[in-house]
PDB file of C-alpha atoms and ligand atoms in Angstrom:
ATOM      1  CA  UNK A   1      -3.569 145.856 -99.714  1.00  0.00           C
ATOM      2  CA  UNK A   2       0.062 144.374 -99.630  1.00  0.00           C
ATOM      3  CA  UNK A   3       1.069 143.841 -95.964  1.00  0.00           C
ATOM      4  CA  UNK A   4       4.098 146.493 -96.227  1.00  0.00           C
ATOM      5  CA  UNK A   5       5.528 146.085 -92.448  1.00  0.00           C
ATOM      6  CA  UNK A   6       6.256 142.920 -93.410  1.00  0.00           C
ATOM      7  CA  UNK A   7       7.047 142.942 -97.182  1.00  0.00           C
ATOM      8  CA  UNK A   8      10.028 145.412 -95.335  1.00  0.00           C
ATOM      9  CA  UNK A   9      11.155 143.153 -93.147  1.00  0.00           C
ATOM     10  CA  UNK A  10      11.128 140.463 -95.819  1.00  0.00           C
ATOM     11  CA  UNK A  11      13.242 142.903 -98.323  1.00  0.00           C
ATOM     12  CA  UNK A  12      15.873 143.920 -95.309  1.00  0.00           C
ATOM     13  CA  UNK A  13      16.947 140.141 -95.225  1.00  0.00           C
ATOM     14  CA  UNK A  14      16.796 139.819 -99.194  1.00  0.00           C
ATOM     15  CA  UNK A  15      19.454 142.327 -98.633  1.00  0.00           C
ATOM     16  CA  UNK A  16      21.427 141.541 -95.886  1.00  0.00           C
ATOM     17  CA  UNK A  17      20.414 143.159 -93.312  1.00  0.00           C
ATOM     18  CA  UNK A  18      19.729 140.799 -89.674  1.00  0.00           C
ATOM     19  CA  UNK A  19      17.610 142.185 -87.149  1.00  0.00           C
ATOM     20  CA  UNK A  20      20.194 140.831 -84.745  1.00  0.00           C
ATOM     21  CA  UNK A  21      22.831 143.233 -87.028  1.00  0.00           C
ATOM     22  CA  UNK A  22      20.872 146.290 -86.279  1.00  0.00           C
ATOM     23  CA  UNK A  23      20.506 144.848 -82.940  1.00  0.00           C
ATOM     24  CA  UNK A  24      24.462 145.138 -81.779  1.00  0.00           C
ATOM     25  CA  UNK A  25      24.126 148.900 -82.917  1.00  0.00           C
ATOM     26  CA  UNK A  26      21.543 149.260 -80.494  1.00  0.00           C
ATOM     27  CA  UNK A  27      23.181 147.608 -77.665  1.00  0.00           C
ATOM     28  CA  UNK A  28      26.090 149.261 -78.365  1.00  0.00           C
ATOM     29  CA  UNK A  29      24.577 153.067 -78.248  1.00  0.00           C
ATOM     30  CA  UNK A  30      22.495 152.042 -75.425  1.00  0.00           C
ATOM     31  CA  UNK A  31      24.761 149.589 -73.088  1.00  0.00           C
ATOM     32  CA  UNK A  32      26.100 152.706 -71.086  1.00  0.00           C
ATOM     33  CA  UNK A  33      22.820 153.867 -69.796  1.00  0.00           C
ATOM     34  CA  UNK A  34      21.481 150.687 -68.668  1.00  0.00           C
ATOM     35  CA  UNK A  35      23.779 147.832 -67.076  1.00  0.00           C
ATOM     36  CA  UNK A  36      20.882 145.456 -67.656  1.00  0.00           C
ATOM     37  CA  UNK A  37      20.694 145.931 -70.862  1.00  0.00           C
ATOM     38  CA  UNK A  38      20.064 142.748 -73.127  1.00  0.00           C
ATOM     39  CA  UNK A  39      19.784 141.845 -76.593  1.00  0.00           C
ATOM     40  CA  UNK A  40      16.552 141.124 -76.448  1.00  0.00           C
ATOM     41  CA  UNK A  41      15.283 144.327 -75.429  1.00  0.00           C
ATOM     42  CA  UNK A  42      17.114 145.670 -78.397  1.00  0.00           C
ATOM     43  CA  UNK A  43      15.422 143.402 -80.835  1.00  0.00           C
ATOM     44  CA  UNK A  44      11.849 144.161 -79.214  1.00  0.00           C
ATOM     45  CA  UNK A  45      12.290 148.228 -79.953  1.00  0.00           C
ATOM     46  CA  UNK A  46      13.379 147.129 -83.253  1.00  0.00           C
ATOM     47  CA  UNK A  47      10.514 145.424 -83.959  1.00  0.00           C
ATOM     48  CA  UNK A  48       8.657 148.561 -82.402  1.00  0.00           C
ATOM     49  CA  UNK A  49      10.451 150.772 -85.190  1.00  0.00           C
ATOM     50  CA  UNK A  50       9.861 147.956 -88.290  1.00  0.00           C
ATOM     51  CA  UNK A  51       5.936 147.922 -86.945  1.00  0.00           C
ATOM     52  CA  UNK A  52       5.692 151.696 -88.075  1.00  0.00           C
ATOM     53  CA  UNK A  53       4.417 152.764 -91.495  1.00  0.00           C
ATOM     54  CA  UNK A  54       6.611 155.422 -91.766  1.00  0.00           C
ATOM     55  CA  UNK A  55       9.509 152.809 -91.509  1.00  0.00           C
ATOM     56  CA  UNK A  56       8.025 150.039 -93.958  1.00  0.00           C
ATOM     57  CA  UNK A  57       7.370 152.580 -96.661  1.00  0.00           C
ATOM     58  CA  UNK A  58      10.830 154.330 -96.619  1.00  0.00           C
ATOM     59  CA  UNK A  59      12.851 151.131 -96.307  1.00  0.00           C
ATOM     60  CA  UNK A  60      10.592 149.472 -99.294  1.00  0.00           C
ATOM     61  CA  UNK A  61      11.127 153.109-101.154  1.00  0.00           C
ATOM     62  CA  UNK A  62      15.252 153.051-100.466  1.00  0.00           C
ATOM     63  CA  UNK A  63      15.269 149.352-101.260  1.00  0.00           C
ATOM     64  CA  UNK A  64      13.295 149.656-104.358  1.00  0.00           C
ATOM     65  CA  UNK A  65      15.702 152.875-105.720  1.00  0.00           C
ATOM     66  CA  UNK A  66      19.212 151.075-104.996  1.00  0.00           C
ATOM     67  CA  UNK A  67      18.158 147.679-106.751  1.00  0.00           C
ATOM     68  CA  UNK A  68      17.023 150.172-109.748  1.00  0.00           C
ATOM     69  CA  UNK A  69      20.390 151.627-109.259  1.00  0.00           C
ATOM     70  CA  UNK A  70      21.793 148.088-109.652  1.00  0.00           C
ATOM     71  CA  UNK A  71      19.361 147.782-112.839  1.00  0.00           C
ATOM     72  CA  UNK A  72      20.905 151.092-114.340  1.00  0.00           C
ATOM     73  CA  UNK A  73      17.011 152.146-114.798  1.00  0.00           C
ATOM     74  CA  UNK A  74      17.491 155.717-112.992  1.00  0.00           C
ATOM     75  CA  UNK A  75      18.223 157.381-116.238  1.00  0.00           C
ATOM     76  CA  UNK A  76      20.113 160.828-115.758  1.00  0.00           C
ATOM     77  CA  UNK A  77      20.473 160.039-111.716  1.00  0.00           C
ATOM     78  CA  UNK A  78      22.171 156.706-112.157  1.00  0.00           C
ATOM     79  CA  UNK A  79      25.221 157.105-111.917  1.00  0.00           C
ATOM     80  CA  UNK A  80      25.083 159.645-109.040  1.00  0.00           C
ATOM     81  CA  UNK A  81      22.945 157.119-107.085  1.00  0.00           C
ATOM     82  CA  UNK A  82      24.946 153.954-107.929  1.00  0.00           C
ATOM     83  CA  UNK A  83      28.325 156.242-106.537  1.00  0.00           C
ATOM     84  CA  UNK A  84      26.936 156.993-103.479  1.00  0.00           C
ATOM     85  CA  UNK A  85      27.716 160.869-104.602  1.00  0.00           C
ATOM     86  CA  UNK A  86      29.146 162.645-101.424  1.00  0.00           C
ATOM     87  CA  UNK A  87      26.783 165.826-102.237  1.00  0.00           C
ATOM     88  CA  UNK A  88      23.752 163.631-103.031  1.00  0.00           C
ATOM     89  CA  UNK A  89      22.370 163.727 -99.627  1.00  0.00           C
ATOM     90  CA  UNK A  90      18.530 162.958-100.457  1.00  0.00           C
ATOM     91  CA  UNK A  91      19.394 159.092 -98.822  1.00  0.00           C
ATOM     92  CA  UNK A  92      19.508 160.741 -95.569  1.00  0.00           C
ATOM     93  CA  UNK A  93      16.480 162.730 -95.720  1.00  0.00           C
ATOM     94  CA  UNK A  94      15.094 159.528 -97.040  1.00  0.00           C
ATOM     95  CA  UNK A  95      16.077 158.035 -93.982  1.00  0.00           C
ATOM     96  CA  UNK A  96      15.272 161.073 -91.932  1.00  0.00           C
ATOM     97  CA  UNK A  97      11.384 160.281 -92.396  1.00  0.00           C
ATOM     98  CA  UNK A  98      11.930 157.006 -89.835  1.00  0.00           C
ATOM     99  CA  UNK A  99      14.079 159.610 -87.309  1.00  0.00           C
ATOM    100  CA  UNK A 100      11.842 162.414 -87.614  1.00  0.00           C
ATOM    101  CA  UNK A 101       8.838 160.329 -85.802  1.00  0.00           C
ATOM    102  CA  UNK A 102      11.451 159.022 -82.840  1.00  0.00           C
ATOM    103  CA  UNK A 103      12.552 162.171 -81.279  1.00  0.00           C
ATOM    104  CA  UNK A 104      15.767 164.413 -81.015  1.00  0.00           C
ATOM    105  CA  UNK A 105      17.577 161.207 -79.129  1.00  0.00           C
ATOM    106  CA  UNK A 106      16.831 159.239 -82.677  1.00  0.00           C
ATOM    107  CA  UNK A 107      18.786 162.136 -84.269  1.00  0.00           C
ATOM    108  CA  UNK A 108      21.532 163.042 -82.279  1.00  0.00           C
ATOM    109  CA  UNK A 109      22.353 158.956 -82.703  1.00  0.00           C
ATOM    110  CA  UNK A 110      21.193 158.683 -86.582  1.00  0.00           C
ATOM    111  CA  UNK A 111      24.504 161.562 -87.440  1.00  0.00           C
ATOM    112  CA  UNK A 112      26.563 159.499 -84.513  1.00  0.00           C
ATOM    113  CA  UNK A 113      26.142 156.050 -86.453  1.00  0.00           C
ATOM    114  CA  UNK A 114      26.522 157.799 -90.018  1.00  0.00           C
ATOM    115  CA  UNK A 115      29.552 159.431 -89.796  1.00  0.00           C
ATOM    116  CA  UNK A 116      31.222 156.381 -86.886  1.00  0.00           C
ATOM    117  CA  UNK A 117      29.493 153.457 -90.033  1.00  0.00           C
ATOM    118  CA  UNK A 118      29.804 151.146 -87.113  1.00  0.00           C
ATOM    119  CA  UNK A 119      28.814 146.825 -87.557  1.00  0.00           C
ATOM    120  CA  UNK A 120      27.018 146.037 -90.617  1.00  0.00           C
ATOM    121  CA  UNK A 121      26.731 149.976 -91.380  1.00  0.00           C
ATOM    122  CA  UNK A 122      30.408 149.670 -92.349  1.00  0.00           C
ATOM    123  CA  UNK A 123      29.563 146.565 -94.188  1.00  0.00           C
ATOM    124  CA  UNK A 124      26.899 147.713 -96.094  1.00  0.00           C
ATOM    125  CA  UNK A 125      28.693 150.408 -97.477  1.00  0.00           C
ATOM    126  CA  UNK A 126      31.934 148.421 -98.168  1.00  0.00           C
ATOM    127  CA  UNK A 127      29.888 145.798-100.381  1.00  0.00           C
ATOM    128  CA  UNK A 128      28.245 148.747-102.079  1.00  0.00           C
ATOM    129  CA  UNK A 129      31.290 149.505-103.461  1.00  0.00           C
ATOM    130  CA  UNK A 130      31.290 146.220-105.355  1.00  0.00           C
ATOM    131  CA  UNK A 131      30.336 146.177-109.147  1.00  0.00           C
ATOM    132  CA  UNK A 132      26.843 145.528-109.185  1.00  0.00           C
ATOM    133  CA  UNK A 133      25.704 146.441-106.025  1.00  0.00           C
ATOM    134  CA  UNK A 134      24.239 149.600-104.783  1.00  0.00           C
ATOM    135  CA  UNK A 135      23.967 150.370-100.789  1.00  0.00           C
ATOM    136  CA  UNK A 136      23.308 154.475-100.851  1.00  0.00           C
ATOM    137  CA  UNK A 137      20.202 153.964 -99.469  1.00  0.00           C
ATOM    138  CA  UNK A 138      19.864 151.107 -97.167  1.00  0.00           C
ATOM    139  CA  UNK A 139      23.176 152.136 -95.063  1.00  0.00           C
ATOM    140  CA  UNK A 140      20.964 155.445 -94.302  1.00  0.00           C
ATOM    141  CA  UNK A 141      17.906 153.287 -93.566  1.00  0.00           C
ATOM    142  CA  UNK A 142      19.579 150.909 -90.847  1.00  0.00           C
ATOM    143  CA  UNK A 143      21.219 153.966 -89.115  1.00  0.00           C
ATOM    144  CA  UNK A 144      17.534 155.280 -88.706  1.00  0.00           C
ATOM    145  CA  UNK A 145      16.060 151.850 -87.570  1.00  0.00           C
ATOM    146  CA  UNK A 146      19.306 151.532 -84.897  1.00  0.00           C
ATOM    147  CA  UNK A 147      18.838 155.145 -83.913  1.00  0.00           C
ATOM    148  CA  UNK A 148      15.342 155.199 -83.613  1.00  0.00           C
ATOM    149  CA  UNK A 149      15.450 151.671 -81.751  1.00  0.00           C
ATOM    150  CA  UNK A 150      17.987 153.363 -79.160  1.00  0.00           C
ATOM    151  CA  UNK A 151      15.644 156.237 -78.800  1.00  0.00           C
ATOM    152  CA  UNK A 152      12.820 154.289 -77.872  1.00  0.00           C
ATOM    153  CA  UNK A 153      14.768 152.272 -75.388  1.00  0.00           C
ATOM    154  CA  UNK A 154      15.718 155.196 -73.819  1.00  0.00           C
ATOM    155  CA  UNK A 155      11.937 156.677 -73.502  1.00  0.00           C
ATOM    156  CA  UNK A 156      10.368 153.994 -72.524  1.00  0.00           C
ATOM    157  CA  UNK A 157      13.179 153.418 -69.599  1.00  0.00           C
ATOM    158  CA  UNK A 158      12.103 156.765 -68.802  1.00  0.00           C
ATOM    159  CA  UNK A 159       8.209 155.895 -68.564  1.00  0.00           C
ATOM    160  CA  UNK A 160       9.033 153.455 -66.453  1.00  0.00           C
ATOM    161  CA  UNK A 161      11.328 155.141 -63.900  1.00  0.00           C
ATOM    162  CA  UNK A 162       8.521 157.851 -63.728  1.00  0.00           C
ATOM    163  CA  UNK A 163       5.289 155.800 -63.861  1.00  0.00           C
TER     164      UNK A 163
HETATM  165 MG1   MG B   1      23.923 156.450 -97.994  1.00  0.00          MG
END
């Protein structure tokens, strides 16, 4: 069997997406609860999120719908895909299957960092507006990874204030 966690980490750079990207996002939601917060630390509980199937198998399935976009190969839901279709909504709840296994803290942040399209979120969804290239699902998918990250910052930080 294919090793997914990494073929998803693999086809996150093939589209543009740094873990040191997602990284700033985390940094950023997470800086004003911990003054010794590095970059690092950021990357680490990214790596946490990428490690979990639930994560590899939605970012290879949102991946894998907006290059078919790109292809035109959706049929009737092409065109509401490759628009990014305000009303479409099933990219979030795409996404929502990486939040749902982080905890309320991964979803307060995962609405924060959709609506606020902060770093490369704003990116993303800026070059998905270019002919050719569809980003409705992968803008959703690195809010989740971020938000998640941030939530497990913030519980283990807990752990170890308690333990
Ligand atoms: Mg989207």
């Amino acid at each position: 069997m294919e090793n997914y966690r990494e073929l998803s980490r693999k086809k996150l750079t093939q589209r543009g997406v740094k873990i040191e990207d997602i990284a700033v996002l985390v940094y950023d939601l997470q800086k004003m609860y911990y003054n010794d917060l590095k970059i690092d630390r950021c990357i680490e509980a990214i790596n946490l999120v990428l490690d979990k199937r639930e994560t590899a198998f939605a970012v290879l399935t949102g991946i894998e719908l907006d290059i078919a976009a790109e292809n035109k190969s959706l049929n009737e839901i092409n065109d509401i895909i490759e628009s990014d279709y305000s009303l479409y909504g099933i990219d979030e709840i795409l996404a929502l299957s990486i939040v749902n296994v982080h905890g309320s803290i991964a979803l307060t942040n995962f609405g924060f960092l959709d609506k606020t399209k902060p770093g490369i979120i704003g990116k993303l969804e800026e070059d998905g507006k270019k002919d050719g290239v569809c980003h409705t699902f992968l803008d959703d998918i690195v809010c989740a990874i971020a938000s998640s990250a941030a939530s497990r910052i913030a519980h283990d930080r807990e752990n170890e204030k308690t333990s």
